[in-house]
Amino acid sequence: QVQLVESGGGSVQAGGSLILSCAASGNTANRNCMGWFRQSPEKEREGVVLIETRDGRTFVPESVKGRFTISQASGKQHTVYLQMNDLQPDDTAIYYCAARPSCTWYDFQRPRNFDDWGQGTQVTVSS
């Protein structure tokens, strides 16, 4: 069993920045893909960014490229950070950390393919 604990989030004005963190514990041996999804009331859950924790490869869609960066904690394979810059009102959502054995773009588009989920943290961006 794997537990994902998130921290960070909050409320900022447009153009502001936030950092989210996610730490995995438990049986993490087969959880080499970690990342973030988000969901707002009017939208389905969507992928934000992923990282393959064994080699650091990232999966960043055009929608957030240049604004969002995912990284790993030094020396901690299963602790990841999401740096979000130039936040906009459309970024408002609950952000969920997720994990699965490996990362692919195919899985990025299919939240149901992820095995473990955090509790979610609210990000609110006001204009």
PDB file of N, CA and C in Angstrom, residues 5-10 18-22 35-40 43 45-49 63-64 67-68 82-98 117-125:
ATOM      1  N   VAL A   5       1.091  12.035   0.440  1.00  0.00           N
ATOM      2  CA  VAL A   5       0.749  13.172   1.292  1.00  0.00           C
ATOM      3  C   VAL A   5       1.157  14.446   0.587  1.00  0.00           C
ATOM      4  N   GLU A   6       0.194  15.306   0.365  1.00  0.00           N
ATOM      5  CA  GLU A   6       0.433  16.561  -0.332  1.00  0.00           C
ATOM      6  C   GLU A   6       0.498  17.713   0.661  1.00  0.00           C
ATOM      7  N   SER A   7       1.189  18.739   0.244  1.00  0.00           N
ATOM      8  CA  SER A   7       1.177  19.980   0.995  1.00  0.00           C
ATOM      9  C   SER A   7       1.360  21.129   0.017  1.00  0.00           C
ATOM     10  N   GLY A   8       1.053  22.309   0.482  1.00  0.00           N
ATOM     11  CA  GLY A   8       1.108  23.476  -0.372  1.00  0.00           C
ATOM     12  C   GLY A   8      -0.287  23.868  -0.807  1.00  0.00           C
ATOM     13  N   GLY A   9      -0.370  24.622  -1.861  1.00  0.00           N
ATOM     14  CA  GLY A   9      -1.661  25.124  -2.311  1.00  0.00           C
ATOM     15  C   GLY A   9      -2.013  26.404  -1.583  1.00  0.00           C
ATOM     16  N   GLY A  10      -3.186  26.917  -1.901  1.00  0.00           N
ATOM     17  CA  GLY A  10      -3.637  28.150  -1.290  1.00  0.00           C
ATOM     18  C   GLY A  10      -4.247  29.087  -2.309  1.00  0.00           C
ATOM     19  N   LEU A  18       2.966  29.391  -6.679  1.00  0.00           N
ATOM     20  CA  LEU A  18       2.756  28.465  -5.568  1.00  0.00           C
ATOM     21  C   LEU A  18       3.626  27.239  -5.783  1.00  0.00           C
ATOM     22  N   ILE A  19       3.933  26.559  -4.695  1.00  0.00           N
ATOM     23  CA  ILE A  19       4.656  25.285  -4.758  1.00  0.00           C
ATOM     24  C   ILE A  19       3.841  24.225  -4.037  1.00  0.00           C
ATOM     25  N   LEU A  20       3.651  23.105  -4.709  1.00  0.00           N
ATOM     26  CA  LEU A  20       3.024  21.945  -4.103  1.00  0.00           C
ATOM     27  C   LEU A  20       4.084  20.870  -3.894  1.00  0.00           C
ATOM     28  N   SER A  21       3.918  20.081  -2.866  1.00  0.00           N
ATOM     29  CA  SER A  21       4.818  18.946  -2.653  1.00  0.00           C
ATOM     30  C   SER A  21       4.004  17.688  -2.429  1.00  0.00           C
ATOM     31  N   CYS A  22       4.616  16.566  -2.749  1.00  0.00           N
ATOM     32  CA  CYS A  22       3.963  15.270  -2.568  1.00  0.00           C
ATOM     33  C   CYS A  22       5.027  14.261  -2.141  1.00  0.00           C
ATOM     34  N   GLY A  35       3.171  12.409 -10.182  1.00  0.00           N
ATOM     35  CA  GLY A  35       2.802  13.657 -10.830  1.00  0.00           C
ATOM     36  C   GLY A  35       1.521  14.227 -10.276  1.00  0.00           C
ATOM     37  N   TRP A  36       0.971  15.152 -11.042  1.00  0.00           N
ATOM     38  CA  TRP A  36      -0.178  15.915 -10.583  1.00  0.00           C
ATOM     39  C   TRP A  36      -1.289  15.919 -11.619  1.00  0.00           C
ATOM     40  N   PHE A  37      -2.482  15.792 -11.114  1.00  0.00           N
ATOM     41  CA  PHE A  37      -3.700  16.014 -11.880  1.00  0.00           C
ATOM     42  C   PHE A  37      -4.473  17.130 -11.192  1.00  0.00           C
ATOM     43  N   ARG A  38      -5.411  17.692 -11.902  1.00  0.00           N
ATOM     44  CA  ARG A  38      -6.264  18.710 -11.298  1.00  0.00           C
ATOM     45  C   ARG A  38      -7.698  18.543 -11.780  1.00  0.00           C
ATOM     46  N   GLN A  39      -8.608  19.035 -10.942  1.00  0.00           N
ATOM     47  CA  GLN A  39     -10.025  18.956 -11.290  1.00  0.00           C
ATOM     48  C   GLN A  39     -10.751  20.146 -10.717  1.00  0.00           C
ATOM     49  N   SER A  40     -11.537  20.782 -11.556  1.00  0.00           N
ATOM     50  CA  SER A  40     -12.415  21.863 -11.133  1.00  0.00           C
ATOM     51  C   SER A  40     -13.848  21.386 -11.315  1.00  0.00           C
ATOM     52  N   LYS A  43     -15.041  20.654 -14.891  1.00  0.00           N
ATOM     53  CA  LYS A  43     -14.185  19.904 -15.799  1.00  0.00           C
ATOM     54  C   LYS A  43     -13.892  18.510 -15.254  1.00  0.00           C
ATOM     55  N   ARG A  45     -11.176  15.432 -14.487  1.00  0.00           N
ATOM     56  CA  ARG A  45      -9.813  15.437 -13.975  1.00  0.00           C
ATOM     57  C   ARG A  45      -8.838  15.373 -15.143  1.00  0.00           C
ATOM     58  N   GLU A  46      -7.822  16.222 -15.111  1.00  0.00           N
ATOM     59  CA  GLU A  46      -6.874  16.292 -16.219  1.00  0.00           C
ATOM     60  C   GLU A  46      -5.444  16.254 -15.710  1.00  0.00           C
ATOM     61  N   GLY A  47      -4.570  15.692 -16.528  1.00  0.00           N
ATOM     62  CA  GLY A  47      -3.165  15.644 -16.173  1.00  0.00           C
ATOM     63  C   GLY A  47      -2.536  17.011 -16.227  1.00  0.00           C
ATOM     64  N   VAL A  48      -1.644  17.284 -15.292  1.00  0.00           N
ATOM     65  CA  VAL A  48      -0.927  18.552 -15.243  1.00  0.00           C
ATOM     66  C   VAL A  48       0.534  18.347 -15.632  1.00  0.00           C
ATOM     67  N   VAL A  49       1.215  17.463 -14.947  1.00  0.00           N
ATOM     68  CA  VAL A  49       2.625  17.192 -15.238  1.00  0.00           C
ATOM     69  C   VAL A  49       3.032  15.916 -14.515  1.00  0.00           C
ATOM     70  N   SER A  63      -0.005  23.215 -22.398  1.00  0.00           N
ATOM     71  CA  SER A  63      -0.888  24.099 -21.629  1.00  0.00           C
ATOM     72  C   SER A  63      -0.182  24.713 -20.415  1.00  0.00           C
ATOM     73  N   VAL A  64       0.832  24.041 -19.878  1.00  0.00           N
ATOM     74  CA  VAL A  64       1.521  24.572 -18.698  1.00  0.00           C
ATOM     75  C   VAL A  64       3.021  24.738 -18.919  1.00  0.00           C
ATOM     76  N   ARG A  67       5.460  27.489 -17.490  1.00  0.00           N
ATOM     77  CA  ARG A  67       4.892  28.022 -16.242  1.00  0.00           C
ATOM     78  C   ARG A  67       5.028  27.036 -15.087  1.00  0.00           C
ATOM     79  N   PHE A  68       4.830  25.764 -15.345  1.00  0.00           N
ATOM     80  CA  PHE A  68       4.861  24.732 -14.294  1.00  0.00           C
ATOM     81  C   PHE A  68       6.102  23.864 -14.464  1.00  0.00           C
ATOM     82  N   LEU A  82       5.927  20.600  -7.299  1.00  0.00           N
ATOM     83  CA  LEU A  82       5.354  21.260  -8.463  1.00  0.00           C
ATOM     84  C   LEU A  82       5.452  22.764  -8.244  1.00  0.00           C
ATOM     85  N   GLN A  83       6.338  23.390  -8.988  1.00  0.00           N
ATOM     86  CA  GLN A  83       6.482  24.842  -8.951  1.00  0.00           C
ATOM     87  C   GLN A  83       5.555  25.430 -10.002  1.00  0.00           C
ATOM     88  N   MET A  84       4.633  26.263  -9.582  1.00  0.00           N
ATOM     89  CA  MET A  84       3.661  26.863 -10.500  1.00  0.00           C
ATOM     90  C   MET A  84       3.864  28.367 -10.515  1.00  0.00           C
ATOM     91  N   ASN A  85       4.216  28.890 -11.672  1.00  0.00           N
ATOM     92  CA  ASN A  85       4.435  30.325 -11.850  1.00  0.00           C
ATOM     93  C   ASN A  85       3.394  30.913 -12.793  1.00  0.00           C
ATOM     94  N   ASP A  86       3.263  32.210 -12.746  1.00  0.00           N
ATOM     95  CA  ASP A  86       2.317  32.922 -13.611  1.00  0.00           C
ATOM     96  C   ASP A  86       0.947  32.255 -13.583  1.00  0.00           C
ATOM     97  N   LEU A  87       0.458  31.997 -12.406  1.00  0.00           N
ATOM     98  CA  LEU A  87      -0.830  31.336 -12.266  1.00  0.00           C
ATOM     99  C   LEU A  87      -1.954  32.225 -12.790  1.00  0.00           C
ATOM    100  N   GLN A  88      -2.939  31.588 -13.393  1.00  0.00           N
ATOM    101  CA  GLN A  88      -4.088  32.271 -13.971  1.00  0.00           C
ATOM    102  C   GLN A  88      -5.373  31.707 -13.381  1.00  0.00           C
ATOM    103  N   PRO A  89      -6.467  32.464 -13.460  1.00  0.00           N
ATOM    104  CA  PRO A  89      -7.734  31.959 -12.901  1.00  0.00           C
ATOM    105  C   PRO A  89      -8.124  30.575 -13.430  1.00  0.00           C
ATOM    106  N   ASP A  90      -7.781  30.258 -14.665  1.00  0.00           N
ATOM    107  CA  ASP A  90      -8.106  28.941 -15.218  1.00  0.00           C
ATOM    108  C   ASP A  90      -7.344  27.822 -14.531  1.00  0.00           C
ATOM    109  N   ASP A  91      -6.313  28.154 -13.778  1.00  0.00           N
ATOM    110  CA  ASP A  91      -5.564  27.138 -13.034  1.00  0.00           C
ATOM    111  C   ASP A  91      -6.247  26.760 -11.727  1.00  0.00           C
ATOM    112  N   THR A  92      -7.297  27.472 -11.385  1.00  0.00           N
ATOM    113  CA  THR A  92      -8.025  27.177 -10.155  1.00  0.00           C
ATOM    114  C   THR A  92      -8.615  25.776 -10.211  1.00  0.00           C
ATOM    115  N   ALA A  93      -8.298  24.967  -9.213  1.00  0.00           N
ATOM    116  CA  ALA A  93      -8.752  23.580  -9.183  1.00  0.00           C
ATOM    117  C   ALA A  93      -8.259  22.927  -7.903  1.00  0.00           C
ATOM    118  N   ILE A  94      -8.724  21.715  -7.676  1.00  0.00           N
ATOM    119  CA  ILE A  94      -8.111  20.861  -6.662  1.00  0.00           C
ATOM    120  C   ILE A  94      -7.009  20.075  -7.363  1.00  0.00           C
ATOM    121  N   TYR A  95      -5.826  20.104  -6.798  1.00  0.00           N
ATOM    122  CA  TYR A  95      -4.676  19.427  -7.387  1.00  0.00           C
ATOM    123  C   TYR A  95      -4.413  18.142  -6.607  1.00  0.00           C
ATOM    124  N   TYR A  96      -4.296  17.045  -7.356  1.00  0.00           N
ATOM    125  CA  TYR A  96      -4.093  15.730  -6.755  1.00  0.00           C
ATOM    126  C   TYR A  96      -2.750  15.161  -7.177  1.00  0.00           C
ATOM    127  N   CYS A  97      -2.014  14.656  -6.223  1.00  0.00           N
ATOM    128  CA  CYS A  97      -0.811  13.888  -6.511  1.00  0.00           C
ATOM    129  C   CYS A  97      -1.216  12.456  -6.838  1.00  0.00           C
ATOM    130  N   ALA A  98      -0.509  11.844  -7.779  1.00  0.00           N
ATOM    131  CA  ALA A  98      -0.833  10.487  -8.190  1.00  0.00           C
ATOM    132  C   ALA A  98       0.444   9.714  -8.489  1.00  0.00           C
ATOM    133  N   TRP A 117      -3.523   7.890  -5.053  1.00  0.00           N
ATOM    134  CA  TRP A 117      -3.912   9.308  -5.089  1.00  0.00           C
ATOM    135  C   TRP A 117      -3.762   9.950  -3.726  1.00  0.00           C
ATOM    136  N   GLY A 118      -3.357  11.218  -3.756  1.00  0.00           N
ATOM    137  CA  GLY A 118      -3.356  12.008  -2.544  1.00  0.00           C
ATOM    138  C   GLY A 118      -4.747  12.538  -2.251  1.00  0.00           C
ATOM    139  N   GLN A 119      -4.845  13.267  -1.158  1.00  0.00           N
ATOM    140  CA  GLN A 119      -6.157  13.751  -0.723  1.00  0.00           C
ATOM    141  C   GLN A 119      -6.608  14.983  -1.495  1.00  0.00           C
ATOM    142  N   GLY A 120      -5.681  15.613  -2.188  1.00  0.00           N
ATOM    143  CA  GLY A 120      -6.017  16.818  -2.943  1.00  0.00           C
ATOM    144  C   GLY A 120      -5.756  18.076  -2.148  1.00  0.00           C
ATOM    145  N   THR A 121      -5.335  19.112  -2.862  1.00  0.00           N
ATOM    146  CA  THR A 121      -5.102  20.409  -2.238  1.00  0.00           C
ATOM    147  C   THR A 121      -5.660  21.499  -3.152  1.00  0.00           C
ATOM    148  N   GLN A 122      -6.318  22.458  -2.560  1.00  0.00           N
ATOM    149  CA  GLN A 122      -7.002  23.490  -3.340  1.00  0.00           C
ATOM    150  C   GLN A 122      -6.017  24.574  -3.770  1.00  0.00           C
ATOM    151  N   VAL A 123      -6.092  24.937  -5.034  1.00  0.00           N
ATOM    152  CA  VAL A 123      -5.372  26.089  -5.569  1.00  0.00           C
ATOM    153  C   VAL A 123      -6.416  27.045  -6.140  1.00  0.00           C
ATOM    154  N   THR A 124      -6.420  28.269  -5.655  1.00  0.00           N
ATOM    155  CA  THR A 124      -7.376  29.274  -6.106  1.00  0.00           C
ATOM    156  C   THR A 124      -6.615  30.498  -6.595  1.00  0.00           C
ATOM    157  N   VAL A 125      -6.913  30.910  -7.827  1.00  0.00           N
ATOM    158  CA  VAL A 125      -6.248  32.058  -8.430  1.00  0.00           C
ATOM    159  C   VAL A 125      -7.305  33.099  -8.756  1.00  0.00           C
TER     160      VAL A 125
END
